[in-house]
C-alpha cells in the first residue's frame, strides 16, 4: 500500500516523545505536570447557566460560519480590544485556533509563487501545526530561528530575497509559544510592510493575547487599522482556551480581509466541523465579558512574580512578557527534563521537541518549556523543585 511521503520526515510529536523519555523511569516525588499548556483555572461561572439555557439547540445543525450573534460579539470585542472596525463578514468562527491555523493555509496558499514552489515561514521553535499545514500543501517550510540573538522573534526580513520572493504565508505567534515574548508595534508594522513588498499573507496566532504582564500586547488587526495596511495581508487567530479557561469548548475565530475570509469560509463549508450552537452561545457570552478575563490574567501575573522570585540569579532566566510558559535555559533540555523527573517528579518539556534541526542546530536544545497552568501552590512547589534540582 502506498502512503504519502511528504509527512515521512516529521519527528514524533512532542508528548509521545516525552513519554518515551520519562515513563520508563519512576518519578522522584509526587508527580507535578508542567508540560502541556492546558489552563487549569476555574471556568467562568456563566458557562453552565448559558449552556443549560440553550441545550435544545443541540437538535439543529449549527451555522457553519458562526451564528450572527457570535460573529457580532467577536466583532465588538475586536473593536474594544484593538480599536479596529472588523465587521462580521470578515470573521470566521472556528473549532479552536489549531483548526483555523491549518485550514487557513489550505485556503490561502497558492500552488506556486513566481513559478516556483511556495514557501511558508515559521519561527523556530513553533506550534507544530504550522509545519503540518505547510507539508500538507506541498509548500516548503522554512524554519527561521527565534533565539536570544533575534529577541526570540523570527527575523523574516533577514532572509535572502530569493526566499522572500517565494513566500506565500508567514506564521507568527505573539505572545510567543514557548518563549513568552511579545511582538512590538514596530515589529508588526515592519512585518506588514515586508508582506506587502514580497506579496505574502501573515497568519498571526494571538491565542495568548489576554495573558500579559505589564501591557496588553498589540495585535495584527490593530496595526492594520493604524497604518492603513491592506487587510488582506493578515489573518489573525484567537480563542477562548487561554483567555477564558475553556480549552475543551474548542471555540475560536479568525479575522482578516473580506476575500481571505470568504475563501476560508468556502473551504470550511466542504471540510470543516462547525461548533455546536449551544457552545456558540457560551462563546458569545464569553467574548462579551471581561471580568472573568481580568481575574484570570491576575492569577498568571502572580505566578510570573513567583517564577521571578524562585529563579532570581539564574543566568539567562527571563520573565515572560505574556502567555503562561517559562523558557528556562539549561545545558541540555532532554537531560534536564529526565533529571527533574527522576529526582523530583516534576514533568517538563525539552525545548528541542518544539523545534526543528536546521544546519545541525536546534534552537530549543538548551531550554525547557515549563507551563504555569496549575493552581498557585502547585506551581510554586514545582518551580522550587526545579530550581533546587537544576540550578543548585
CSV table of N, CA, C and O in Angstrom, one decimal, residues 3 14 45 66 78 86 93 105 124 151 165 169 198 217 220 273 287 327 329 353 357:
chain,number,residue,atom,x,y,z
A,3,UNK,N,1.7,5.2,0.7
A,3,UNK,CA,1.4,6.3,1.6
A,3,UNK,C,2.1,7.5,1.2
A,3,UNK,O,3.1,7.5,0.5
A,14,UNK,N,5.6,15.9,20.2
A,14,UNK,CA,6.3,16.2,21.5
A,14,UNK,C,5.9,15.3,22.6
A,14,UNK,O,6.8,14.8,23.4
A,45,UNK,N,-18.3,31.4,35.6
A,45,UNK,CA,-19.5,30.8,36.2
A,45,UNK,C,-20.7,30.8,35.3
A,45,UNK,O,-21.6,29.9,35.4
A,66,UNK,N,-20.5,30.6,11.9
A,66,UNK,CA,-20.7,31.2,13.2
A,66,UNK,C,-22.1,31.9,13.2
A,66,UNK,O,-22.5,32.4,12.2
A,78,UNK,N,-13.2,42.7,19.1
A,78,UNK,CA,-12.1,43.2,18.3
A,78,UNK,C,-12.0,44.7,18.4
A,78,UNK,O,-11.0,45.4,18.5
A,86,UNK,N,-13.8,45.7,12.4
A,86,UNK,CA,-13.8,44.4,11.6
A,86,UNK,C,-15.2,43.8,11.7
A,86,UNK,O,-15.6,43.3,12.7
A,93,UNK,N,-15.9,31.8,12.6
A,93,UNK,CA,-15.9,31.1,13.9
A,93,UNK,C,-15.1,29.7,13.6
A,93,UNK,O,-15.3,29.1,12.6
A,105,UNK,N,-4.2,28.0,5.9
A,105,UNK,CA,-3.1,27.8,5.0
A,105,UNK,C,-3.6,27.1,3.7
A,105,UNK,O,-3.2,27.4,2.6
A,124,UNK,N,11.2,29.3,14.7
A,124,UNK,CA,11.7,28.0,15.2
A,124,UNK,C,12.4,28.3,16.6
A,124,UNK,O,13.4,29.0,16.7
A,151,UNK,N,16.0,38.4,19.7
A,151,UNK,CA,14.9,38.8,20.6
A,151,UNK,C,13.8,37.8,20.7
A,151,UNK,O,12.7,38.1,21.1
A,165,UNK,N,10.9,36.1,-2.0
A,165,UNK,CA,10.0,36.3,-3.2
A,165,UNK,C,9.2,35.0,-3.4
A,165,UNK,O,8.2,35.1,-4.2
A,169,UNK,N,3.0,32.4,2.7
A,169,UNK,CA,2.4,32.6,4.1
A,169,UNK,C,3.6,32.7,5.1
A,169,UNK,O,4.6,32.1,4.9
A,198,UNK,N,6.8,41.7,-0.6
A,198,UNK,CA,7.0,40.4,-1.2
A,198,UNK,C,5.7,39.6,-1.5
A,198,UNK,O,5.8,38.4,-1.8
A,217,UNK,N,-0.7,43.1,24.8
A,217,UNK,CA,0.0,43.0,23.5
A,217,UNK,C,-0.7,43.6,22.3
A,217,UNK,O,-1.9,43.5,22.2
A,220,UNK,N,-2.2,42.2,15.3
A,220,UNK,CA,-2.0,42.5,13.9
A,220,UNK,C,-3.2,43.3,13.3
A,220,UNK,O,-3.0,44.2,12.5
A,273,UNK,N,-15.9,21.4,10.5
A,273,UNK,CA,-16.9,21.0,11.5
A,273,UNK,C,-17.3,22.1,12.4
A,273,UNK,O,-16.5,22.6,13.2
A,287,UNK,N,-17.0,36.2,24.9
A,287,UNK,CA,-16.4,37.3,24.2
A,287,UNK,C,-17.0,38.7,24.7
A,287,UNK,O,-16.4,39.7,24.5
A,327,UNK,N,10.6,29.7,29.6
A,327,UNK,CA,11.5,29.2,28.6
A,327,UNK,C,12.9,29.2,29.4
A,327,UNK,O,13.6,30.1,29.3
A,329,UNK,N,16.6,28.3,30.5
A,329,UNK,CA,17.9,27.9,30.0
A,329,UNK,C,18.5,26.8,30.8
A,329,UNK,O,18.6,26.8,32.0
A,353,UNK,N,11.9,19.5,21.5
A,353,UNK,CA,10.8,18.8,21.0
A,353,UNK,C,9.8,19.8,20.3
A,353,UNK,O,8.9,19.4,19.6
A,357,UNK,N,15.7,20.8,13.7
A,357,UNK,CA,17.1,20.9,13.4
A,357,UNK,C,17.3,21.6,12.1
A,357,UNK,O,16.7,21.2,11.1
